[in-house]
PDB file of C-alpha atoms in Angstrom:
ATOM      1  CA  GLY A   1    -155.026  24.115-132.842  1.00 59.00           C
ATOM      2  CA  ALA A   2    -155.535  26.594-130.075  1.00 64.00           C
ATOM      3  CA  VAL A   3    -157.721  29.569-130.788  1.00 88.00           C
ATOM      4  CA  VAL A   4    -157.115  33.148-129.835  1.00 93.00           C
ATOM      5  CA  SER A   5    -159.890  35.635-130.322  1.00 94.00           C
ATOM      6  CA  GLN A   6    -159.129  39.316-130.811  1.00 95.00           C
ATOM      7  CA  HIS A   7    -161.733  42.028-130.853  1.00 95.00           C
ATOM      8  CA  PRO A   8    -162.468  44.383-132.539  1.00 95.00           C
ATOM      9  CA  SER A   9    -161.008  43.551-135.914  1.00 93.00           C
ATOM     10  CA  TRP A  10    -161.239  47.118-137.220  1.00 94.00           C
ATOM     11  CA  VAL A  11    -161.440  50.445-135.452  1.00 94.00           C
ATOM     12  CA  ILE A  12    -161.692  53.932-136.862  1.00 94.00           C
ATOM     13  CA  CYS A  13    -161.526  56.681-134.278  1.00 94.00           C
ATOM     14  CA  LYS A  14    -160.897  60.364-133.889  1.00 94.00           C
ATOM     15  CA  SER A  15    -157.587  61.682-132.677  1.00 95.00           C
ATOM     16  CA  GLY A  16    -157.481  61.976-128.911  1.00 95.00           C
ATOM     17  CA  THR A  17    -159.823  59.114-128.132  1.00 95.00           C
ATOM     18  CA  SER A  18    -158.853  55.865-126.432  1.00 96.00           C
ATOM     19  CA  VAL A  19    -159.268  52.470-128.001  1.00 96.00           C
ATOM     20  CA  LYS A  20    -159.455  49.163-126.156  1.00 97.00           C
ATOM     21  CA  ILE A  21    -158.520  45.881-127.805  1.00 97.00           C
ATOM     22  CA  GLU A  22    -159.318  42.520-126.249  1.00 96.00           C
ATOM     23  CA  CYS A  23    -157.423  39.282-126.659  1.00 95.00           C
ATOM     24  CA  ARG A  24    -158.864  35.998-125.397  1.00 94.00           C
ATOM     25  CA  SER A  25    -157.515  32.486-125.417  1.00 92.00           C
ATOM     26  CA  LEU A  26    -160.592  30.360-126.056  1.00 91.00           C
ATOM     27  CA  ASP A  27    -159.543  26.817-125.292  1.00 86.00           C
ATOM     28  CA  PHE A  28    -156.445  27.105-123.160  1.00 86.00           C
ATOM     29  CA  GLN A  29    -155.141  29.167-120.290  1.00 86.00           C
ATOM     30  CA  ALA A  30    -152.399  31.594-121.139  1.00 85.00           C
ATOM     31  CA  THR A  31    -150.309  32.995-118.319  1.00 81.00           C
ATOM     32  CA  THR A  32    -148.430  34.997-120.906  1.00 87.00           C
ATOM     33  CA  MET A  33    -149.784  36.945-123.821  1.00 92.00           C
ATOM     34  CA  PHE A  34    -147.950  39.195-126.230  1.00 93.00           C
ATOM     35  CA  TRP A  35    -148.883  42.370-128.056  1.00 95.00           C
ATOM     36  CA  TYR A  36    -147.352  43.224-131.412  1.00 94.00           C
ATOM     37  CA  ARG A  37    -147.646  46.071-133.839  1.00 94.00           C
ATOM     38  CA  GLN A  38    -147.084  45.767-137.549  1.00 90.00           C
ATOM     39  CA  PHE A  39    -146.775  48.601-140.033  1.00 88.00           C
ATOM     40  CA  PRO A  40    -147.381  47.914-143.730  1.00 82.00           C
ATOM     41  CA  LYS A  41    -144.744  45.693-145.321  1.00 76.00           C
ATOM     42  CA  GLN A  42    -142.806  45.499-142.071  1.00 80.00           C
ATOM     43  CA  SER A  43    -142.217  42.779-139.552  1.00 80.00           C
ATOM     44  CA  LEU A  44    -144.096  42.209-136.345  1.00 85.00           C
ATOM     45  CA  MET A  45    -142.670  44.357-133.588  1.00 88.00           C
ATOM     46  CA  LEU A  46    -143.127  43.165-130.045  1.00 89.00           C
ATOM     47  CA  MET A  47    -144.617  45.919-127.910  1.00 93.00           C
ATOM     48  CA  ALA A  48    -145.029  44.189-124.592  1.00 93.00           C
ATOM     49  CA  THR A  49    -145.335  40.904-122.783  1.00 91.00           C
ATOM     50  CA  SER A  50    -148.472  40.615-120.701  1.00 88.00           C
ATOM     51  CA  ASN A  51    -148.290  38.439-117.586  1.00 85.00           C
ATOM     52  CA  GLU A  52    -151.425  37.355-115.764  1.00 84.00           C
ATOM     53  CA  GLY A  53    -151.724  39.028-112.401  1.00 82.00           C
ATOM     54  CA  SER A  54    -148.693  41.261-112.774  1.00 84.00           C
ATOM     55  CA  LYS A  55    -147.480  44.282-114.680  1.00 88.00           C
ATOM     56  CA  ALA A  56    -146.666  43.988-118.334  1.00 91.00           C
ATOM     57  CA  THR A  57    -143.092  44.113-119.558  1.00 91.00           C
ATOM     58  CA  TYR A  58    -142.664  46.729-122.250  1.00 94.00           C
ATOM     59  CA  GLU A  59    -140.092  46.744-125.014  1.00 91.00           C
ATOM     60  CA  GLN A  60    -137.708  49.624-125.250  1.00 91.00           C
ATOM     61  CA  GLY A  61    -139.305  52.635-126.851  1.00 93.00           C
ATOM     62  CA  VAL A  62    -142.887  51.609-126.122  1.00 94.00           C
ATOM     63  CA  GLU A  63    -144.647  54.053-123.797  1.00 94.00           C
ATOM     64  CA  LYS A  64    -146.381  52.160-121.025  1.00 93.00           C
ATOM     65  CA  ASP A  65    -148.640  55.108-120.204  1.00 94.00           C
ATOM     66  CA  LYS A  66    -149.819  55.267-123.783  1.00 96.00           C
ATOM     67  CA  PHE A  67    -150.327  51.550-124.311  1.00 96.00           C
ATOM     68  CA  LEU A  68    -152.030  50.249-121.197  1.00 95.00           C
ATOM     69  CA  ILE A  69    -152.040  46.495-120.800  1.00 94.00           C
ATOM     70  CA  ASN A  70    -154.181  44.566-118.375  1.00 90.00           C
ATOM     71  CA  HIS A  71    -154.042  40.784-117.986  1.00 88.00           C
ATOM     72  CA  ALA A  72    -156.691  40.207-115.377  1.00 82.00           C
ATOM     73  CA  SER A  73    -157.344  36.529-116.020  1.00 87.00           C
ATOM     74  CA  LEU A  74    -155.690  33.518-117.589  1.00 87.00           C
ATOM     75  CA  THR A  75    -157.752  33.940-120.724  1.00 91.00           C
ATOM     76  CA  LEU A  76    -157.970  37.686-121.247  1.00 92.00           C
ATOM     77  CA  SER A  77    -155.524  40.479-121.926  1.00 94.00           C
ATOM     78  CA  THR A  78    -156.487  43.969-123.032  1.00 95.00           C
ATOM     79  CA  LEU A  79    -154.496  46.702-124.735  1.00 96.00           C
ATOM     80  CA  THR A  80    -155.757  50.267-124.482  1.00 97.00           C
ATOM     81  CA  VAL A  81    -154.285  52.847-126.814  1.00 97.00           C
ATOM     82  CA  THR A  82    -154.795  56.069-124.903  1.00 96.00           C
ATOM     83  CA  SER A  83    -155.216  59.438-126.609  1.00 96.00           C
ATOM     84  CA  ALA A  84    -154.679  57.878-130.004  1.00 95.00           C
ATOM     85  CA  HIS A  85    -153.037  59.909-132.744  1.00 95.00           C
ATOM     86  CA  PRO A  86    -152.705  59.257-136.484  1.00 95.00           C
ATOM     87  CA  GLU A  87    -149.200  57.889-136.007  1.00 94.00           C
ATOM     88  CA  ASP A  88    -150.704  55.136-133.833  1.00 95.00           C
ATOM     89  CA  SER A  89    -152.576  53.812-136.846  1.00 95.00           C
ATOM     90  CA  SER A  90    -151.317  50.303-137.362  1.00 95.00           C
ATOM     91  CA  PHE A  91    -152.169  46.614-137.244  1.00 94.00           C
ATOM     92  CA  TYR A  92    -152.126  45.384-133.649  1.00 96.00           C
ATOM     93  CA  ILE A  93    -151.890  41.652-133.063  1.00 95.00           C
ATOM     94  CA  CYS A  94    -152.001  39.708-129.841  1.00 95.00           C
ATOM     95  CA  SER A  95    -150.787  36.204-129.225  1.00 92.00           C
ATOM     96  CA  ALA A  96    -150.977  33.688-126.435  1.00 91.00           C
ATOM     97  CA  ARG A  97    -148.419  31.050-125.626  1.00 83.00           C
ATOM     98  CA  ASP A  98    -149.460  27.516-124.838  1.00 78.00           C
ATOM     99  CA  THR A  99    -147.571  25.075-122.647  1.00 75.00           C
ATOM    100  CA  GLY A 100    -145.609  23.869-125.664  1.00 71.00           C
ATOM    101  CA  ASP A 101    -144.049  27.293-126.346  1.00 71.00           C
ATOM    102  CA  ILE A 102    -146.110  27.746-129.474  1.00 78.00           C
ATOM    103  CA  GLN A 103    -147.710  31.129-129.908  1.00 82.00           C
ATOM    104  CA  TYR A 104    -151.141  31.409-131.415  1.00 88.00           C
ATOM    105  CA  PHE A 105    -152.189  34.722-132.836  1.00 91.00           C
ATOM    106  CA  GLY A 106    -155.397  36.643-132.784  1.00 93.00           C
ATOM    107  CA  ALA A 107    -156.754  37.858-136.097  1.00 92.00           C
ATOM    108  CA  GLY A 108    -155.440  41.353-135.431  1.00 93.00           C
ATOM    109  CA  THR A 109    -157.001  44.761-135.044  1.00 95.00           C
ATOM    110  CA  ARG A 110    -156.594  47.368-137.719  1.00 94.00           C
ATOM    111  CA  LEU A 111    -156.590  50.788-136.066  1.00 95.00           C
ATOM    112  CA  SER A 112    -157.106  53.916-138.111  1.00 94.00           C
ATOM    113  CA  VAL A 113    -156.898  57.211-136.247  1.00 95.00           C
ATOM    114  CA  LEU A 114    -158.271  60.182-138.134  1.00 93.00           C
TER     115      LEU A 114
ATOM    116  CA  ARG B   1    -127.894  43.889-135.991  1.00 62.00           C
ATOM    117  CA  LYS B   2    -131.338  42.307-136.015  1.00 73.00           C
ATOM    118  CA  GLU B   3    -131.795  39.239-133.855  1.00 86.00           C
ATOM    119  CA  VAL B   4    -133.400  37.265-136.648  1.00 91.00           C
ATOM    120  CA  GLU B   5    -132.492  38.049-140.236  1.00 92.00           C
ATOM    121  CA  GLN B   6    -134.176  36.890-143.393  1.00 92.00           C
ATOM    122  CA  ASP B   7    -133.880  37.725-147.053  1.00 88.00           C
ATOM    123  CA  PRO B   8    -136.991  39.844-147.628  1.00 85.00           C
ATOM    124  CA  GLY B   9    -137.365  38.679-151.212  1.00 85.00           C
ATOM    125  CA  PRO B  10    -139.626  38.854-153.041  1.00 90.00           C
ATOM    126  CA  PHE B  11    -139.249  35.394-154.455  1.00 94.00           C
ATOM    127  CA  ASN B  12    -141.284  34.980-157.612  1.00 96.00           C
ATOM    128  CA  VAL B  13    -141.463  31.376-158.733  1.00 97.00           C
ATOM    129  CA  PRO B  14    -143.612  29.367-161.154  1.00 97.00           C
ATOM    130  CA  GLU B  15    -146.007  26.719-159.956  1.00 97.00           C
ATOM    131  CA  GLY B  16    -144.249  23.455-159.295  1.00 97.00           C
ATOM    132  CA  ALA B  17    -140.917  25.059-158.478  1.00 97.00           C
ATOM    133  CA  THR B  18    -138.861  24.295-155.416  1.00 97.00           C
ATOM    134  CA  VAL B  19    -137.921  27.303-153.312  1.00 96.00           C
ATOM    135  CA  ALA B  20    -135.760  27.657-150.213  1.00 95.00           C
ATOM    136  CA  PHE B  21    -135.720  30.372-147.574  1.00 94.00           C
ATOM    137  CA  ASN B  22    -132.900  30.992-145.162  1.00 93.00           C
ATOM    138  CA  CYS B  23    -132.799  32.634-141.794  1.00 95.00           C
ATOM    139  CA  THR B  24    -130.062  33.404-139.288  1.00 95.00           C
ATOM    140  CA  TYR B  25    -130.428  34.198-135.615  1.00 94.00           C
ATOM    141  CA  SER B  26    -127.971  35.952-133.349  1.00 92.00           C
ATOM    142  CA  ASN B  27    -128.971  34.691-129.912  1.00 89.00           C
ATOM    143  CA  SER B  28    -127.163  31.413-129.377  1.00 90.00           C
ATOM    144  CA  ALA B  29    -129.362  30.747-126.346  1.00 89.00           C
ATOM    145  CA  SER B  30    -132.462  30.471-128.519  1.00 90.00           C
ATOM    146  CA  GLN B  31    -134.182  27.222-127.711  1.00 87.00           C
ATOM    147  CA  SER B  32    -137.042  26.769-130.138  1.00 89.00           C
ATOM    148  CA  PHE B  33    -137.560  27.732-133.722  1.00 93.00           C
ATOM    149  CA  PHE B  34    -140.584  28.048-135.917  1.00 93.00           C
ATOM    150  CA  TRP B  35    -141.747  29.055-139.346  1.00 95.00           C
ATOM    151  CA  TYR B  36    -144.940  31.089-139.506  1.00 94.00           C
ATOM    152  CA  ARG B  37    -146.885  32.038-142.583  1.00 95.00           C
ATOM    153  CA  GLN B  38    -148.607  35.395-142.879  1.00 92.00           C
ATOM    154  CA  ASP B  39    -151.057  36.238-145.624  1.00 91.00           C
ATOM    155  CA  CYS B  40    -151.614  39.841-146.593  1.00 85.00           C
ATOM    156  CA  ARG B  41    -153.465  41.776-143.883  1.00 80.00           C
ATOM    157  CA  LYS B  42    -153.899  38.667-141.750  1.00 86.00           C
ATOM    158  CA  GLU B  43    -152.341  37.330-138.598  1.00 87.00           C
ATOM    159  CA  PRO B  44    -149.352  34.951-138.697  1.00 90.00           C
ATOM    160  CA  LYS B  45    -150.172  31.271-138.521  1.00 90.00           C
ATOM    161  CA  LEU B  46    -147.841  28.529-137.429  1.00 90.00           C
ATOM    162  CA  LEU B  47    -146.523  26.576-140.376  1.00 94.00           C
ATOM    163  CA  MET B  48    -144.169  24.249-138.578  1.00 93.00           C
ATOM    164  CA  SER B  49    -141.735  23.901-135.725  1.00 90.00           C
ATOM    165  CA  VAL B  50    -138.074  23.366-136.562  1.00 92.00           C
ATOM    166  CA  TYR B  51    -136.130  20.565-134.910  1.00 84.00           C
ATOM    167  CA  SER B  52    -132.406  19.924-134.819  1.00 84.00           C
ATOM    168  CA  SER B  53    -132.884  16.670-136.682  1.00 85.00           C
ATOM    169  CA  GLY B  54    -134.818  18.414-139.414  1.00 86.00           C
ATOM    170  CA  ASN B  55    -138.486  17.787-140.040  1.00 91.00           C
ATOM    171  CA  GLU B  56    -140.797  17.408-142.950  1.00 93.00           C
ATOM    172  CA  ASP B  57    -144.495  18.079-143.345  1.00 93.00           C
ATOM    173  CA  GLY B  58    -145.753  17.209-146.786  1.00 95.00           C
ATOM    174  CA  ARG B  59    -144.104  19.562-149.269  1.00 97.00           C
ATOM    175  CA  PHE B  60    -142.382  21.537-146.524  1.00 97.00           C
ATOM    176  CA  THR B  61    -139.021  20.699-144.987  1.00 96.00           C
ATOM    177  CA  ALA B  62    -137.407  22.677-142.178  1.00 96.00           C
ATOM    178  CA  GLN B  63    -133.829  22.409-141.032  1.00 95.00           C
ATOM    179  CA  LEU B  64    -131.873  23.827-138.135  1.00 95.00           C
ATOM    180  CA  ASN B  65    -128.127  24.213-137.856  1.00 93.00           C
ATOM    181  CA  ARG B  66    -127.297  25.310-134.338  1.00 92.00           C
ATOM    182  CA  ALA B  67    -123.580  25.595-134.981  1.00 92.00           C
ATOM    183  CA  SER B  68    -124.161  28.123-137.751  1.00 93.00           C
ATOM    184  CA  GLN B  69    -127.302  29.570-136.105  1.00 94.00           C
ATOM    185  CA  TYR B  70    -129.161  29.017-139.320  1.00 93.00           C
ATOM    186  CA  ILE B  71    -132.671  27.856-140.155  1.00 95.00           C
ATOM    187  CA  SER B  72    -134.087  26.952-143.523  1.00 96.00           C
ATOM    188  CA  LEU B  73    -137.435  26.191-145.090  1.00 97.00           C
ATOM    189  CA  LEU B  74    -137.782  24.259-148.331  1.00 97.00           C
ATOM    190  CA  ILE B  75    -141.027  24.220-150.268  1.00 97.00           C
ATOM    191  CA  ARG B  76    -141.338  21.630-153.022  1.00 98.00           C
ATOM    192  CA  ASP B  77    -143.875  21.609-155.835  1.00 97.00           C
ATOM    193  CA  SER B  78    -145.012  25.169-155.095  1.00 98.00           C
ATOM    194  CA  LYS B  79    -148.725  25.906-155.307  1.00 97.00           C
ATOM    195  CA  LEU B  80    -150.415  29.211-155.992  1.00 97.00           C
ATOM    196  CA  SER B  81    -151.794  29.037-152.459  1.00 96.00           C
ATOM    197  CA  ASP B  82    -148.251  29.063-151.049  1.00 97.00           C
ATOM    198  CA  SER B  83    -148.012  32.770-151.916  1.00 97.00           C
ATOM    199  CA  ALA B  84    -147.511  34.527-148.591  1.00 95.00           C
ATOM    200  CA  THR B  85    -144.861  35.983-146.333  1.00 94.00           C
ATOM    201  CA  TYR B  86    -142.878  33.423-144.365  1.00 96.00           C
ATOM    202  CA  LEU B  87    -141.620  34.472-140.951  1.00 94.00           C
ATOM    203  CA  CYS B  88    -138.704  32.834-139.212  1.00 94.00           C
ATOM    204  CA  VAL B  89    -138.947  32.798-135.419  1.00 92.00           C
ATOM    205  CA  ALA B  90    -136.402  32.152-132.678  1.00 91.00           C
ATOM    206  CA  TYR B  91    -137.663  31.649-129.162  1.00 86.00           C
ATOM    207  CA  ASN B  92    -135.845  31.840-125.861  1.00 80.00           C
ATOM    208  CA  ASN B  93    -137.395  31.884-122.416  1.00 73.00           C
ATOM    209  CA  ASN B  94    -140.519  33.889-123.131  1.00 67.00           C
ATOM    210  CA  ASP B  95    -138.760  36.009-125.711  1.00 75.00           C
ATOM    211  CA  MET B  96    -139.975  35.334-129.220  1.00 79.00           C
ATOM    212  CA  ARG B  97    -138.208  37.157-132.031  1.00 85.00           C
ATOM    213  CA  PHE B  98    -139.533  37.346-135.542  1.00 87.00           C
ATOM    214  CA  GLY B  99    -137.633  37.905-138.725  1.00 89.00           C
ATOM    215  CA  ALA B 100    -138.944  40.548-141.103  1.00 87.00           C
ATOM    216  CA  GLY B 101    -140.324  37.828-143.343  1.00 91.00           C
ATOM    217  CA  THR B 102    -139.660  36.579-146.843  1.00 93.00           C
ATOM    218  CA  ARG B 103    -142.309  37.260-149.424  1.00 93.00           C
ATOM    219  CA  LEU B 104    -143.135  34.459-151.840  1.00 96.00           C
ATOM    220  CA  THR B 105    -145.291  34.776-154.923  1.00 96.00           C
ATOM    221  CA  VAL B 106    -146.086  31.627-156.872  1.00 97.00           C
ATOM    222  CA  LYS B 107    -147.241  32.345-160.402  1.00 96.00           C
ATOM    223  CA  PRO B 108    -149.202  30.171-162.818  1.00 95.00           C
TER     224      PRO B 108
END
């Protein structure tokens, strides 16, 4: 199946710093990628839909100035958590949709903000 | 009301048992449906798509009832390796909604 690479897999940072997470579709072009957040024992929560060449669409309650999304090419989307705080600690997962409407997920990034 | 609802479980079953998960969705415009499997601290992985006619993949059978807006997953002859959280997904026009997941533990 299609492969989506997400990097880094684990980040520990100090409060106030910014963290950038990359999501790449390795063997297909993805005009649309998705960013999710998952807290322990909870479901995936869609944060935003990332569209290549245009602004991301954010879900209600997700601050676009805090979670910056850039989808500069058909194979790469980035999520930057700006001025991270302990409450931002979570598991962030990206996914990319192929032409058959199936979403393939990256391995996730575990963010711990101290 | 959540768009996709699942019984969170946990379901604890012995090896070899048959177990069924149910899921309901609220958006009648949903076009595609899937079951994903998520292991602890890992990303979700596609288990199978769900078709109106029902589909089977080995020990797994998925069914869709559009009239009742209901999806099911049946696992026969459970293996220890089936222990995971199973996520029901309804998809409509670039909008993919996940259920909270049903946790399954298969015990020896």
